[in-house]
CSV table of C-alpha atoms and ligand atoms in Angstrom, one decimal:
chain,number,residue,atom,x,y,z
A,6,UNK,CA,92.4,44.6,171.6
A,7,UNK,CA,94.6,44.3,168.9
A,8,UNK,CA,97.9,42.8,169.5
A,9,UNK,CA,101.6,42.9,167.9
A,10,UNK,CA,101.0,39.0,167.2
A,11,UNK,CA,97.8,39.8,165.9
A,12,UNK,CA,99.2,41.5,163.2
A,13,UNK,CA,101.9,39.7,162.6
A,14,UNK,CA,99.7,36.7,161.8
A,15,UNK,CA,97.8,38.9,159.6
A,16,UNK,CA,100.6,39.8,157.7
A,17,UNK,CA,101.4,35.8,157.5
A,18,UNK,CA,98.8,35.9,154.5
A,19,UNK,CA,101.2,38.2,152.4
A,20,UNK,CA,103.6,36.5,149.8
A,21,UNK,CA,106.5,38.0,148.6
A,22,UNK,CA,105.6,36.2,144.4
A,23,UNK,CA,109.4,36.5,143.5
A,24,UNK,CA,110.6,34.5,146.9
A,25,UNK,CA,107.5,32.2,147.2
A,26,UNK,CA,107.5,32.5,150.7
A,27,UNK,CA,105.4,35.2,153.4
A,28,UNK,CA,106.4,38.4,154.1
A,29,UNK,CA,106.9,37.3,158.2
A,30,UNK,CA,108.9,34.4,157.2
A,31,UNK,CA,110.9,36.1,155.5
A,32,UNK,CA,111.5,38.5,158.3
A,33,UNK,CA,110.7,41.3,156.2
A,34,UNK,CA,108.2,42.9,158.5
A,35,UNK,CA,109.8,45.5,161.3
A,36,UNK,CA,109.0,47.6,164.2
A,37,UNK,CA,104.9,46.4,164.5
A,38,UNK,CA,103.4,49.0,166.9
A,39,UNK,CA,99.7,48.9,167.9
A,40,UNK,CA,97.7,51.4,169.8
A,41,UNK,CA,94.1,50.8,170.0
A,42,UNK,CA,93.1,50.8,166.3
A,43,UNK,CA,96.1,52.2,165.3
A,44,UNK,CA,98.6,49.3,163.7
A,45,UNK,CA,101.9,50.6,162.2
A,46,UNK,CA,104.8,48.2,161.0
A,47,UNK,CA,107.7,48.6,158.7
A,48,UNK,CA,108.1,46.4,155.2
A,49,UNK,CA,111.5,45.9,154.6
A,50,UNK,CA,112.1,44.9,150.9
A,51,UNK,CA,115.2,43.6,149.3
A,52,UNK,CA,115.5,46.6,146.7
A,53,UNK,CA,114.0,50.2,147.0
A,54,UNK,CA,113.3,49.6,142.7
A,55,UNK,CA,111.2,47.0,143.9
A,56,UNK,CA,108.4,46.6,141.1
A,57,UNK,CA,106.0,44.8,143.6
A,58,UNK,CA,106.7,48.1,146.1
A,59,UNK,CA,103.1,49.0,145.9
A,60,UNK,CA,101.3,45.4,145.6
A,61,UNK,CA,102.9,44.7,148.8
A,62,UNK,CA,101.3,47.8,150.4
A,63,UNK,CA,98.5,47.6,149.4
A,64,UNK,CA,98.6,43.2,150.9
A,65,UNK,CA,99.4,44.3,153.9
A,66,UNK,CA,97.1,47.1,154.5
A,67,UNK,CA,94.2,44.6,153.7
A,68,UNK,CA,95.5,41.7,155.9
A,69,UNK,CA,95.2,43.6,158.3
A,70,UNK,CA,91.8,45.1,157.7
A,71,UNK,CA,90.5,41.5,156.8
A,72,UNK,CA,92.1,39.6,159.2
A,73,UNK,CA,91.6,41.8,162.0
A,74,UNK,CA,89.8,44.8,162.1
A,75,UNK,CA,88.0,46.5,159.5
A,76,UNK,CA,88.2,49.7,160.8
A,77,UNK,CA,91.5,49.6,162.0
A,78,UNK,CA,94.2,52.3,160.4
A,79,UNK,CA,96.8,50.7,158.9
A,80,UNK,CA,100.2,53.1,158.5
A,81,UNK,CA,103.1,50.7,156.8
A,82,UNK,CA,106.5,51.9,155.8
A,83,UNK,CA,108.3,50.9,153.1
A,84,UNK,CA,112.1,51.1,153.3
A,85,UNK,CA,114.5,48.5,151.8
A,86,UNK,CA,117.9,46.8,152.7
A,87,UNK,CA,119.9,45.8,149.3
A,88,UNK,CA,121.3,42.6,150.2
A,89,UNK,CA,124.5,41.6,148.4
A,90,UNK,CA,125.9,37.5,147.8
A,91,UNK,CA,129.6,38.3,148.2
A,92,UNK,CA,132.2,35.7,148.8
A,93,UNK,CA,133.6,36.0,153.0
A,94,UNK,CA,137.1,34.1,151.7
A,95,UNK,CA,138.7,37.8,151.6
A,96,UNK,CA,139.1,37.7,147.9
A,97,UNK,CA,136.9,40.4,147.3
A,98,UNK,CA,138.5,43.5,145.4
A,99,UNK,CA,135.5,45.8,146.3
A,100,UNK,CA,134.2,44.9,149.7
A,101,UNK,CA,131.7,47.8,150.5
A,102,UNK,CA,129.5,47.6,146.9
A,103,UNK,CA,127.2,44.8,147.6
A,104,UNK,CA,126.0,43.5,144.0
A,105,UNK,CA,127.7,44.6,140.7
A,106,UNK,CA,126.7,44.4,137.0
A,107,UNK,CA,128.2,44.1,134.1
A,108,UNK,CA,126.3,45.4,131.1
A,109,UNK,CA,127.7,44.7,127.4
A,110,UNK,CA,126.4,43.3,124.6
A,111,UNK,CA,130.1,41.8,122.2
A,112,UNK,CA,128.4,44.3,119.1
A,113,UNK,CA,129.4,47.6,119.4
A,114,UNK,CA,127.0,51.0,119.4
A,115,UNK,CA,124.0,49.0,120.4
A,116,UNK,CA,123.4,51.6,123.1
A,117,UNK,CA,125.4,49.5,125.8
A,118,UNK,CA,126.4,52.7,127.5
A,119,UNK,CA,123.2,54.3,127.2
A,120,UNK,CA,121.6,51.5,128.9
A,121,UNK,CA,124.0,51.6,131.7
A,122,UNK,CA,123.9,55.1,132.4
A,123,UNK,CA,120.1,55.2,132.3
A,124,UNK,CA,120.1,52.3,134.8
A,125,UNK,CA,122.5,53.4,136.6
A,126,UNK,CA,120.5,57.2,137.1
A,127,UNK,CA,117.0,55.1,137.5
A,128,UNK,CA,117.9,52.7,140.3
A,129,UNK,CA,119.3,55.7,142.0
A,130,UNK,CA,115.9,57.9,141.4
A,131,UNK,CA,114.1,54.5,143.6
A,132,UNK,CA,116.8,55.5,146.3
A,133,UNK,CA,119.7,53.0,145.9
A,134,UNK,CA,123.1,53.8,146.2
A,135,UNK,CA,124.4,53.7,142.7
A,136,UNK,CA,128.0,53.7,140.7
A,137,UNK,CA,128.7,53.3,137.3
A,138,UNK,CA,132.4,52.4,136.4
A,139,UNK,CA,133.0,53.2,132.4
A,140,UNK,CA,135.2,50.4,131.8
A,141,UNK,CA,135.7,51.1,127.9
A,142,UNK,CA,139.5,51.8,127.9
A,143,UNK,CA,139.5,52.6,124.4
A,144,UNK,CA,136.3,54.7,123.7
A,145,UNK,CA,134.6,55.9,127.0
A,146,UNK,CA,131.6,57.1,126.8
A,147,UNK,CA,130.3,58.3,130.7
A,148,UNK,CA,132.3,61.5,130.8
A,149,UNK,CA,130.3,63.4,127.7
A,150,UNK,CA,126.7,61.5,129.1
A,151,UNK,CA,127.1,62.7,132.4
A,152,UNK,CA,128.4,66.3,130.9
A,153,UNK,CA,131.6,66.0,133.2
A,154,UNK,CA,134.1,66.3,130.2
A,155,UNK,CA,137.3,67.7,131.0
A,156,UNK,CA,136.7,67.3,135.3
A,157,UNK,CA,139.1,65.9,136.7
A,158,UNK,CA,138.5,63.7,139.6
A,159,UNK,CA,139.9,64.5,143.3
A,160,UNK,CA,142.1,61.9,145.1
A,161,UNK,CA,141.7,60.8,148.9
A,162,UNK,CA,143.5,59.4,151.1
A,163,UNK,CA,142.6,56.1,153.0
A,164,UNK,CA,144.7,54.5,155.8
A,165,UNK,CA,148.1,55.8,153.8
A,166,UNK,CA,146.9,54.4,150.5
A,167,UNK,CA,145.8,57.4,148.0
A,168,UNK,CA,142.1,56.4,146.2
A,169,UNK,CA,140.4,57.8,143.4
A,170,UNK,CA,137.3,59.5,144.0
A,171,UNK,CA,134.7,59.3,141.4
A,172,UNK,CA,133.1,62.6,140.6
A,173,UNK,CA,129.2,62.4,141.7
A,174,UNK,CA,126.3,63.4,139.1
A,175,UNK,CA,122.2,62.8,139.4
A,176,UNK,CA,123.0,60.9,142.9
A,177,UNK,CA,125.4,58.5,140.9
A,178,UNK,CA,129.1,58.0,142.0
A,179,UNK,CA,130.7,57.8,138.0
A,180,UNK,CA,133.8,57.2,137.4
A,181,UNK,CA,135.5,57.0,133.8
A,182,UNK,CA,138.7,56.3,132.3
A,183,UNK,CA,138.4,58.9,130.4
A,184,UNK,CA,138.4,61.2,133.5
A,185,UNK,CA,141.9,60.3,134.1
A,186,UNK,CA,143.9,60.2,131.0
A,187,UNK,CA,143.9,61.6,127.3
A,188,UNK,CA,141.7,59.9,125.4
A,189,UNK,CA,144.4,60.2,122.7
A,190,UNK,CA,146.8,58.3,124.9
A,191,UNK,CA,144.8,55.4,125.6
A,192,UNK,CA,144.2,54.8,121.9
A,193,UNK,CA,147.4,53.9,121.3
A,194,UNK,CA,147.2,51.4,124.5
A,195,UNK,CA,148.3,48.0,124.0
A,196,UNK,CA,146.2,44.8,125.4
A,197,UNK,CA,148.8,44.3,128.3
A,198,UNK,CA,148.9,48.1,129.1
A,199,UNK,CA,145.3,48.6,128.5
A,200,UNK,CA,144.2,45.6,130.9
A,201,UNK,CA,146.6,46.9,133.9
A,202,UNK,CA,145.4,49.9,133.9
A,203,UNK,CA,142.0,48.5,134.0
A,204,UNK,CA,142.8,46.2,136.8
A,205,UNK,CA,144.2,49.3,138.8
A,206,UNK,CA,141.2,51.1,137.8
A,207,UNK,CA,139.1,48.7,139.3
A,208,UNK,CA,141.1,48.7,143.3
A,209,UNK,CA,142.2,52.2,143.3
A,210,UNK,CA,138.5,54.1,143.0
A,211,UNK,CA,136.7,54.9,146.1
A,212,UNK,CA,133.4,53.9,146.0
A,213,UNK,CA,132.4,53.9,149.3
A,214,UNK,CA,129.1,51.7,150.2
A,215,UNK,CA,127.0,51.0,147.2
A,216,UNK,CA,124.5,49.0,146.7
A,217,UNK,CA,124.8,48.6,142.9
A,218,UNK,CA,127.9,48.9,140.7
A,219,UNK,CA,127.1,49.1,137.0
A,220,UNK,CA,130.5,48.2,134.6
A,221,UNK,CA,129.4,49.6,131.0
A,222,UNK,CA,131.8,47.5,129.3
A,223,UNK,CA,133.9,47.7,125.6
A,224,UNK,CA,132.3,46.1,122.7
A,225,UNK,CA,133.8,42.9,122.2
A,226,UNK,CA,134.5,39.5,124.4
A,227,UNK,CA,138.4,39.9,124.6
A,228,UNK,CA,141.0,40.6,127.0
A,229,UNK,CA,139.4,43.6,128.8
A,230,UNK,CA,136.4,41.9,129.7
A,231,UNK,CA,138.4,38.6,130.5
A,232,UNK,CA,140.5,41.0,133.1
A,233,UNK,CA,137.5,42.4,134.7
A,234,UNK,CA,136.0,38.9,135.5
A,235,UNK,CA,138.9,38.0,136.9
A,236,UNK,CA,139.6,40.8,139.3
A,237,UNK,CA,135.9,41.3,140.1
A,238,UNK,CA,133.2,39.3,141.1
A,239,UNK,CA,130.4,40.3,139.1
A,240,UNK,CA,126.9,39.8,140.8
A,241,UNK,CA,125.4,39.4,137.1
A,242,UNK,CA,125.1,40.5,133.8
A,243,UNK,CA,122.8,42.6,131.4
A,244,UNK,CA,122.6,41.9,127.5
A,245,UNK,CA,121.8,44.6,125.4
A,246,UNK,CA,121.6,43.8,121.9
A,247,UNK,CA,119.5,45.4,118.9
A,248,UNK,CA,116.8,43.4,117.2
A,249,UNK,CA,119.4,43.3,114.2
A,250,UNK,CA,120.9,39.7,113.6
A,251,UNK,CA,124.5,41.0,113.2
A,252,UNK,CA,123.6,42.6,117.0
A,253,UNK,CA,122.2,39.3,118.6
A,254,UNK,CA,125.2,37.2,117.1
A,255,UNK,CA,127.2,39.4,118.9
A,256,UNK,CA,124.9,38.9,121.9
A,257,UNK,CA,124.9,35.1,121.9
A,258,UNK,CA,128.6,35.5,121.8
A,259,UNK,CA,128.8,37.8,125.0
A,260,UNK,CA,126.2,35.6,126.9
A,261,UNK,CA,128.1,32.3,126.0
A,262,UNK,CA,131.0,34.5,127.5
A,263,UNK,CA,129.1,34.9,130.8
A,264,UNK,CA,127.5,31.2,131.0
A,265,UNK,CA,131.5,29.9,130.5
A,266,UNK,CA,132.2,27.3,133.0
A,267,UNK,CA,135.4,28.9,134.3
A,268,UNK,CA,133.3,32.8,134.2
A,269,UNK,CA,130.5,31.6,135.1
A,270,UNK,CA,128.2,35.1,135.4
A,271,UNK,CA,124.6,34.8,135.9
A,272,UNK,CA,122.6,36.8,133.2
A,273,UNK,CA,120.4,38.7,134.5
A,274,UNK,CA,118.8,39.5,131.5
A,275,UNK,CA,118.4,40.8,128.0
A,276,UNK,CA,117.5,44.4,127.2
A,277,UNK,CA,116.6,45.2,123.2
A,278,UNK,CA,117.3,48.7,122.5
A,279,UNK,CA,116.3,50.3,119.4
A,280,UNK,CA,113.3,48.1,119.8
A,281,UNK,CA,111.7,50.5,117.4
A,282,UNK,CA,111.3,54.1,116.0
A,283,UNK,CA,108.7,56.0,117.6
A,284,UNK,CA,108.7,59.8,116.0
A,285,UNK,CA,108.1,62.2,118.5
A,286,UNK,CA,105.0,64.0,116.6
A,287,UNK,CA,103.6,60.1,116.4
A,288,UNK,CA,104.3,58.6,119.6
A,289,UNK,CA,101.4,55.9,118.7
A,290,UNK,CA,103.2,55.0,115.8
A,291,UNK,CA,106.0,52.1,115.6
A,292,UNK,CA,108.2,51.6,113.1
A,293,UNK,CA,110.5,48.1,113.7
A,294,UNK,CA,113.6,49.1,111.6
A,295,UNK,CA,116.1,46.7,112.9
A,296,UNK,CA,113.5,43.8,113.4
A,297,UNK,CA,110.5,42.7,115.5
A,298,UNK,CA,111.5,41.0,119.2
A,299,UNK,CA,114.8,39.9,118.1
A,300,UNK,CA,115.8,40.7,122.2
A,301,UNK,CA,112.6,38.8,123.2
A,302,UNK,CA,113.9,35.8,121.5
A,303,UNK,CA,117.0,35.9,122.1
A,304,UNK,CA,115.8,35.7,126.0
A,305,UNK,CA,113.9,32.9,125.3
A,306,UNK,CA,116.6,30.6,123.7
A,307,UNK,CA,118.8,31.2,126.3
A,308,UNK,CA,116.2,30.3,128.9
A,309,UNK,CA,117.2,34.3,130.7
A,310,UNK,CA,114.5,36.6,131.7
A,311,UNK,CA,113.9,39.4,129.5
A,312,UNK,CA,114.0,42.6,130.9
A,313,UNK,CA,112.1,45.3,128.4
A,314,UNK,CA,112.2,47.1,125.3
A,315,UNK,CA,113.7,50.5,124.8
A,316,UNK,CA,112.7,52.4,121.7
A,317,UNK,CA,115.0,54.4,119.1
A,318,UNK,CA,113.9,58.5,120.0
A,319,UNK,CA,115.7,61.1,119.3
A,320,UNK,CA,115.1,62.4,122.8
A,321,UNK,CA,117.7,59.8,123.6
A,322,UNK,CA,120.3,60.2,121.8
A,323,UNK,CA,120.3,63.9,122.8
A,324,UNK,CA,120.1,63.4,126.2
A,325,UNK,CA,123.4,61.4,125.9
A,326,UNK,CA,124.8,64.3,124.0
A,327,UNK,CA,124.0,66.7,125.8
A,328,UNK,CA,124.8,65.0,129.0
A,329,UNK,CA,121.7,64.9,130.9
A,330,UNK,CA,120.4,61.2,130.3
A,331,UNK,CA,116.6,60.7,129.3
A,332,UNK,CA,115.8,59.6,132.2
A,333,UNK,CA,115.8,62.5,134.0
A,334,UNK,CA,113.4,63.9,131.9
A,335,UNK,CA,109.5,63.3,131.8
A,336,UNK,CA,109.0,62.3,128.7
A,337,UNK,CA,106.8,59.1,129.4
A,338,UNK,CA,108.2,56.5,126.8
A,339,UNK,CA,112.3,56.7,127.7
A,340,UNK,CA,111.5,57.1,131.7
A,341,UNK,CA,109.2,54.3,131.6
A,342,UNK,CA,111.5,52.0,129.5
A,343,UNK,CA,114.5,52.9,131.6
A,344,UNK,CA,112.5,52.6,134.9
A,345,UNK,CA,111.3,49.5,134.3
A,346,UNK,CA,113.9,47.6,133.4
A,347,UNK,CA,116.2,48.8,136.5
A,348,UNK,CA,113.3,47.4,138.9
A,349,UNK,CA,113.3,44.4,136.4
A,350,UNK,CA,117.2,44.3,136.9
A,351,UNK,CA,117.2,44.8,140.7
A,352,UNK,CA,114.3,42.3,141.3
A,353,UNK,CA,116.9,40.0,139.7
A,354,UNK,CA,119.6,40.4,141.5
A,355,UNK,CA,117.6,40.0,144.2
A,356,UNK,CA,116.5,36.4,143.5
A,357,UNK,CA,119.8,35.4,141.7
A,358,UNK,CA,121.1,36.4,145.4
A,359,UNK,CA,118.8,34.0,146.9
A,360,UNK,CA,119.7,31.4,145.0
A,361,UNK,CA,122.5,31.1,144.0
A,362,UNK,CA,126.3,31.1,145.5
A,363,UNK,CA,128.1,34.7,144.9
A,364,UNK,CA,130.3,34.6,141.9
A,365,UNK,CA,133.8,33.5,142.1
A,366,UNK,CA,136.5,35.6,140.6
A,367,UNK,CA,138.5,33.2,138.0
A,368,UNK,CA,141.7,32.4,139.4
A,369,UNK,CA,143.1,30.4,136.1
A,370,UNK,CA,145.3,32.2,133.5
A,371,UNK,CA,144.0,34.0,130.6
B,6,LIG,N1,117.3,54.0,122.2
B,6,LIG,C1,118.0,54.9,121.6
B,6,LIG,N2,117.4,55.9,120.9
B,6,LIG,C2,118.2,56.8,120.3
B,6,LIG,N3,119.5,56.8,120.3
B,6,LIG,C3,120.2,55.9,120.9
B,6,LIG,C4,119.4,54.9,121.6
B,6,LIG,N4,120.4,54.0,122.2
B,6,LIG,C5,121.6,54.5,121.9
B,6,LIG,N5,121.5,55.6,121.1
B,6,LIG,C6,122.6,56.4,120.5
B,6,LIG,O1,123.3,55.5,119.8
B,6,LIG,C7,124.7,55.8,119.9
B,6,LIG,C8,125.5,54.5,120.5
B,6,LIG,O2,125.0,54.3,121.8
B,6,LIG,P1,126.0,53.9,122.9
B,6,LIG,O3,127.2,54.7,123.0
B,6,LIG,O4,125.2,53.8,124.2
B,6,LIG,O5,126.4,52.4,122.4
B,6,LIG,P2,127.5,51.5,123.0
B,6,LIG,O6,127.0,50.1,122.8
B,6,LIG,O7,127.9,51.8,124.3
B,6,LIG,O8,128.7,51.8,122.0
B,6,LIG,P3,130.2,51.3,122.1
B,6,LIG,O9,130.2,49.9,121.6
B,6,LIG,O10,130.9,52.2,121.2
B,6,LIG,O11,130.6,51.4,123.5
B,6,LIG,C9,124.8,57.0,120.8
B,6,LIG,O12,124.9,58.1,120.0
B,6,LIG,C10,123.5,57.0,121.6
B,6,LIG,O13,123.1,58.2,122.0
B,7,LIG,MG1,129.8,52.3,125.1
């Protein structure tokens, strides 16, 4: 006779690597249900992009076979809970979006909003619930790479107080800027005007429950980006910088930005774009235009985990173009870059959650 403690024991044997600890201690395991040889339990992980998703499986299915019964049929289902570290002092601007990142790089055109559309589409593909705020006042970019140009989004109204709704596009909740005014208009924006509309940006949209929010920010380290850490407690940040010195200057600059004793935003890591050209006719063949691992070292000087490589193909660029990002399409070498670094970037959030304090918005003067 099998029993419920049986298999929990069992299951005792399986580590989560990236918390250290056992699957049952860390109360991950769910609804264990045992007829005869029949043993079913749920695996509740901290991220549905978890990158250990089917390691874990596979652990627990042979626990229980090698603990306890060979023969035994093993049915486990995975589901996931996004946990968020968010600050309970009632300062929190967004409330309902449990973790949110930043991604910018201080260069500008180094793909920042590629990156962050990409991810954005690819932790939504793993079954999170995704937003991506375009926070570049001055040039947005997320209207034309979603292919919503010209849409204009609807408003709602919540206990008397009218929201923005963002417009939703490949199971991500976008919203842009560039949605709401002339683009023409904001060009000719001022810092102070440009950084309270920003700041309304940020408390008027209605994002509902998410479980990530990605910010593609501005080039740059100035006021915009000083306004957003202030009115928003960013969960951490992503660096995406070319292999190009001029780029990873920029990128030291941004990630001194983040690691600033009165910011303080945990990095989650460094992405380096353009990595190399891959021709589509000679996908075996790289050509390192900009540089060889400039991101990779970059990561390793600042002691920040690096989170993958995404080649220069033309595949990209049009899909940004055309507004149907390359990671909805199959072509192996963007969808496995882009998919791997948003279960690289939600397996950090996940551990920066378990360590460390949420982050506090800045409450000094700029
Ligand atoms: N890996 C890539 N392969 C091919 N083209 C790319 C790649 N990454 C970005 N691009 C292209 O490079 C251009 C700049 O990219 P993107 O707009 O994402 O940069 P950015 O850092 O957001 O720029 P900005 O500083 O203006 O906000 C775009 O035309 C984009 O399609
Ligand atoms: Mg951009």
């Amino acid at each position: 006779m099998i029993t419920e403690a049986d298999v929990l024991k069992a299951l005792s044997n399986v580590d989560d690597p990236d918390f250290g600890k056992d699957i049952v201690t860390l109360n991950m395991v769910k609804d264990v249900k045992v007829e005869g040889k029949q043993v079913s339990f749920t695996v509740e992980l901290t991220t549905p992009a978890c990158p250990m998703k089917d390691m874990i499986h596979k652990a627990c299915v042979n626990a229980v076979k090698i603990f306890i019964d060979k023969e035994a049929e093993v049915n486990v289902t995975m589901t996931a809970r996004v946990l968020g570290a968010r600050s309970a002092d009632g300062s929190d601007v967004l409330p309902h979006v449990k973790n949110i990142i930043a991604v910018g790089s201080g260069k500008g055109g180094v793909g920042k909003s590629t990156v962050a559309t990409n991810l954005a589409i690819a932790l939504a593909k793993e079954g999170a619930k995704v937003g991506l705020m375009d926070a570049d006042i001055y040039g947005p970019s997320a209207p034309l790479m979603f292919g919503v140009q010209g849409e204009r989004p609807m408003m709602r109204d919540v206990d008397g107080k009218g929201y923005i709704e963002p417009i939703e596009r490949f199971g991500v909740k976008m919203m842009s800027i560039g949605l709401l005014v002339d683009e023409k208009q904001a060009v000719i924006w001022r810092g102070p005007m440009a950084t309270s509309a920003l700041k309304q940006f940020v408390t008027d949209v209605y994002w509902g429950e998410l479980d990530y929010l990605i910010i593609d920010l501005p080039p740059g380290t100035g006021d915009i980006h000083l306004t957003l850490v202030q009115t928003i407690p960013i969960t951490g940040a992503v660096i995406v910088t070319t292999p190009q010195n001029i780029a990873m200057a920029d990128a030291k600059k941004a990630m001194m930005m983040f690691k600033n004793a009165n910011i303080s935003v945990p990095i989650l890591g460094v992405v380096e774009n353009m990595a190399y050209f891959t021709p589509a006719e000679l996908p075996e063949n790289k050509y390192y235009i900009f540089g060889k691992d400039g991101g990779k070292s970059l990561a390793e000087q600042f002691e920040v985990p690096f989170l993958g490589e995404v080649p220069l193909v033309q595949s990209i660029r049009e899909g940004a173009d055309r507004g149907f990002p390359a990671v909805l399409n199959d072509e192996p070498i963007s969808l496995n870059a882009f998919t791997e670094i948003a279960k690289k970037v939600a397996r950090n959030v996940a551990m920066r959650n378990a360590n460390l304090d949420p982050t506090k918005v800045m409450t000094i003067g700029v």
